[in-house]
Short mmCIF file of C-alpha atoms in Angstrom, two decimals:
data_model
loop_
_atom_site.label_atom_id
_atom_site.label_comp_id
_atom_site.label_asym_id
_atom_site.label_seq_id
_atom_site.Cartn_x
_atom_site.Cartn_y
_atom_site.Cartn_z
CA UNK A 1 7.64 -8.18 19.69
CA UNK A 2 3.94 -7.49 20.74
CA UNK A 3 1.10 -8.55 18.74
CA UNK A 4 0.35 -5.12 17.06
CA UNK A 5 4.03 -5.13 15.93
CA UNK A 6 3.52 -8.67 14.48
CA UNK A 7 0.58 -7.41 12.64
CA UNK A 8 2.18 -4.36 11.27
CA UNK A 9 5.15 -6.25 9.86
CA UNK A 10 2.84 -8.92 8.29
CA UNK A 11 0.68 -5.92 6.89
CA UNK A 12 3.91 -4.37 5.24
CA UNK A 13 4.92 -7.88 3.83
CA UNK A 14 1.30 -8.54 2.71
CA UNK A 15 0.74 -5.23 0.93
CA UNK A 16 4.18 -5.25 -0.84
CA UNK A 17 3.27 -8.99 -2.13
CA UNK A 18 -0.28 -8.20 -2.83
CA UNK A 19 0.31 -4.93 -4.47
CA UNK A 20 3.16 -6.22 -6.63
CA UNK A 21 0.95 -9.08 -7.96
CA UNK A 22 -1.93 -6.75 -8.41
CA UNK A 23 0.20 -4.74 -10.66
CA UNK A 24 0.07 -7.60 -13.27
CA UNK A 25 -3.30 -9.11 -12.35
CA UNK A 26 -5.43 -7.21 -14.80
CA UNK A 27 -3.39 -8.27 -17.75
CA UNK A 28 -3.11 -12.18 -16.55
CA UNK A 29 -6.97 -12.12 -16.34
CA UNK A 30 -7.30 -11.01 -19.83
CA UNK A 31 -8.55 -7.64 -18.78
CA UNK A 32 -11.12 -8.73 -16.53
CA UNK A 33 -13.66 -5.88 -15.79
CA UNK A 34 -14.13 -6.62 -12.11
CA UNK A 35 -10.40 -7.51 -11.37
CA UNK A 36 -9.94 -3.76 -13.14
CA UNK A 37 -11.83 -2.12 -10.47
CA UNK A 38 -9.18 -3.17 -7.80
CA UNK A 39 -6.05 -3.11 -9.75
CA UNK A 40 -4.32 -1.03 -12.23
CA UNK A 41 -5.84 -0.95 -15.59
CA UNK A 42 -3.25 1.26 -17.16
CA UNK A 43 0.18 2.89 -16.40
CA UNK A 44 -1.25 6.07 -14.79
CA UNK A 45 -0.31 7.31 -11.39
CA UNK A 46 -3.84 7.12 -10.28
CA UNK A 47 -4.23 3.55 -11.34
CA UNK A 48 -0.86 2.78 -9.31
CA UNK A 49 -2.23 4.20 -6.14
CA UNK A 50 -4.39 0.97 -6.07
CA UNK A 51 -1.20 -0.78 -5.43
CA UNK A 52 -1.42 0.45 -1.64
CA UNK A 53 -5.13 1.31 -1.49
CA UNK A 54 -7.04 -2.09 -1.95
CA UNK A 55 -4.25 -4.57 -0.29
CA UNK A 56 -3.91 -2.19 2.66
CA UNK A 57 -7.82 -1.64 2.98
CA UNK A 58 -8.32 -5.75 2.77
CA UNK A 59 -5.58 -6.34 5.23
CA UNK A 60 -6.79 -3.57 7.68
CA UNK A 61 -10.24 -5.08 7.72
CA UNK A 62 -8.49 -8.37 8.83
CA UNK A 63 -6.22 -6.69 11.22
CA UNK A 64 -8.90 -4.63 12.91
CA UNK A 65 -11.29 -7.47 13.23
CA UNK A 66 -8.48 -9.48 15.02
CA UNK A 67 -6.79 -6.62 17.03
CA UNK A 68 -10.08 -4.26 18.02
CA UNK A 69 -10.44 -5.80 21.61
CA UNK A 70 -6.91 -4.81 22.53
CA UNK A 71 -6.40 -1.58 20.24
CA UNK A 72 -10.08 0.03 19.89
CA UNK A 73 -8.81 2.76 17.57
CA UNK A 74 -6.95 0.66 15.16
CA UNK A 75 -9.43 0.96 12.33
CA UNK A 76 -9.44 4.71 12.33
CA UNK A 77 -5.59 4.65 12.56
CA UNK A 78 -5.46 2.12 9.52
CA UNK A 79 -7.97 4.21 7.52
CA UNK A 80 -5.79 7.38 8.21
CA UNK A 81 -2.71 5.47 6.96
CA UNK A 82 -4.46 3.81 3.93
CA UNK A 83 -5.06 7.50 2.81
CA UNK A 84 -1.54 8.56 3.72
CA UNK A 85 0.22 5.68 1.97
CA UNK A 86 -2.15 6.15 -1.22
CA UNK A 87 -1.45 9.80 -1.29
CA UNK A 88 2.36 9.32 -1.02
CA UNK A 89 2.76 7.76 -4.39
CA UNK A 90 1.61 10.54 -6.44
CA UNK A 91 3.20 13.16 -4.25
CA UNK A 92 6.66 11.54 -4.38
CA UNK A 93 6.33 10.60 -8.00
CA UNK A 94 5.42 13.90 -9.37
CA UNK A 95 8.12 15.40 -6.82
CA UNK A 96 11.06 13.26 -8.32
CA UNK A 97 10.06 13.47 -11.91
CA UNK A 98 9.72 17.12 -11.36
CA UNK A 99 13.30 17.37 -10.21
CA UNK A 100 14.84 14.80 -12.44
CA UNK A 101 12.89 15.57 -15.56
CA UNK A 102 11.96 11.98 -16.13
CA UNK A 103 11.15 8.64 -14.13
CA UNK A 104 13.29 5.64 -13.13
CA UNK A 105 11.66 2.25 -12.45
CA UNK A 106 14.02 1.55 -9.45
CA UNK A 107 12.73 4.73 -7.76
CA UNK A 108 9.15 3.95 -8.57
CA UNK A 109 9.57 0.55 -6.79
CA UNK A 110 11.23 2.28 -3.93
CA UNK A 111 8.40 4.82 -3.81
CA UNK A 112 5.80 1.86 -3.49
CA UNK A 113 7.88 0.19 -0.77
CA UNK A 114 8.50 3.53 1.31
CA UNK A 115 4.92 4.33 0.95
CA UNK A 116 3.91 1.13 2.44
CA UNK A 117 6.31 1.16 5.32
CA UNK A 118 5.42 4.73 6.04
CA UNK A 119 1.61 4.03 6.05
CA UNK A 120 2.09 1.29 8.52
CA UNK A 121 4.49 2.97 10.64
CA UNK A 122 1.86 5.72 10.91
CA UNK A 123 -0.89 3.18 11.81
CA UNK A 124 1.17 1.77 14.66
CA UNK A 125 2.04 5.12 16.05
CA UNK A 126 -1.68 6.32 15.86
CA UNK A 127 -3.01 2.87 17.24
CA UNK A 128 -0.60 3.20 20.32
CA UNK A 129 -1.68 6.94 20.87
CA UNK A 130 -5.22 6.57 20.39
CA UNK A 131 -5.24 9.90 18.54
CA UNK A 132 -8.13 9.37 16.17
CA UNK A 133 -10.74 8.36 18.92
CA UNK A 134 -13.09 11.24 17.80
CA UNK A 135 -12.21 11.12 14.14
CA UNK A 136 -13.36 7.68 13.52
CA UNK A 137 -16.34 8.61 11.15
CA UNK A 138 -14.54 11.03 9.24
CA UNK A 139 -11.83 8.69 8.27
CA UNK A 140 -14.29 5.99 7.61
CA UNK A 141 -15.88 8.57 5.02
CA UNK A 142 -12.81 9.56 3.39
CA UNK A 143 -11.57 6.29 2.80
CA UNK A 144 -14.97 5.32 1.39
CA UNK A 145 -14.89 8.16 -0.76
CA UNK A 146 -11.54 7.58 -2.25
CA UNK A 147 -12.81 3.79 -2.63
CA UNK A 148 -15.70 5.05 -4.80
CA UNK A 149 -13.42 7.24 -6.66
CA UNK A 150 -11.20 4.52 -7.59
CA UNK A 151 -14.18 2.59 -8.98
CA UNK A 152 -15.73 5.42 -10.80
CA UNK A 153 -12.58 6.57 -12.33
CA UNK A 154 -11.16 3.27 -13.41
CA UNK A 155 -12.88 3.12 -16.71
CA UNK A 156 -14.10 6.74 -16.64
CA UNK A 157 -11.20 8.87 -15.90
CA UNK A 158 -11.42 12.51 -15.81
CA UNK A 159 -9.01 14.15 -18.54
CA UNK A 160 -6.33 15.16 -16.02
CA UNK A 161 -2.42 14.01 -16.23
CA UNK A 162 -2.78 11.81 -13.14
CA UNK A 163 -5.28 9.50 -15.15
CA UNK A 164 -3.19 9.47 -18.18
CA UNK A 165 -1.66 6.19 -18.65
CA UNK A 166 2.23 7.03 -19.63
CA UNK A 167 3.36 5.27 -22.77
CA UNK A 168 7.01 6.11 -22.38
CA UNK A 169 7.75 3.92 -19.37
CA UNK A 170 6.80 6.52 -16.88
CA UNK A 171 5.03 3.86 -14.70
CA UNK A 172 5.19 3.42 -11.06
CA UNK A 173 6.22 -0.14 -11.11
#
C-alpha cells in the first residue's frame, strides 16, 4: 500500500468517526453557536451535509499539506471530492425516500458511509490522474462558496424543504 492509499483509508475512517461525532456535538455543547456553524443544528438534510463537508475539509487540509510534494494536484482533487461527497447526501436521500415513500435510519447511515467512501475513492483516482491541474482555482472557489453557504444558512436558512428539520424521524443519521 502506497502513501496516498494510506491517507485515503485514514481519511475515510476519520470522516466516518468525526462526522458521526459531529452529529451529536451541537447538543453535547449545549447548542454552542460556534459549534453549530460546523455541525448539524437540526435534522434537516442541509445540516446533515455538514457530516461529510467539514470533517473532509479539515482532513483534506492536513492530507494536502503532507502529500503535496508527491501529488501536486491532491488539493484540487480533494476539493472536487468534498463537493461530490457532500452533494451525494441529498441526492441519495431524496432518491430513496421518493421511491420508498419514507426514510429508514439504516439507509441514512449507509448513505453517509457510501458518500464518504465514494468521495475518497474519487479523490484517489483524480489525484493519480492529475485531471484537475487546470481547474484548481474553480474547485477552491466552489468549496469556499459551499463553506460560506453552510455558515450563512445555519441560523438563517431559506424557506425550502432541504433546510427544514424533520420531526418525524426523517433524519440522515
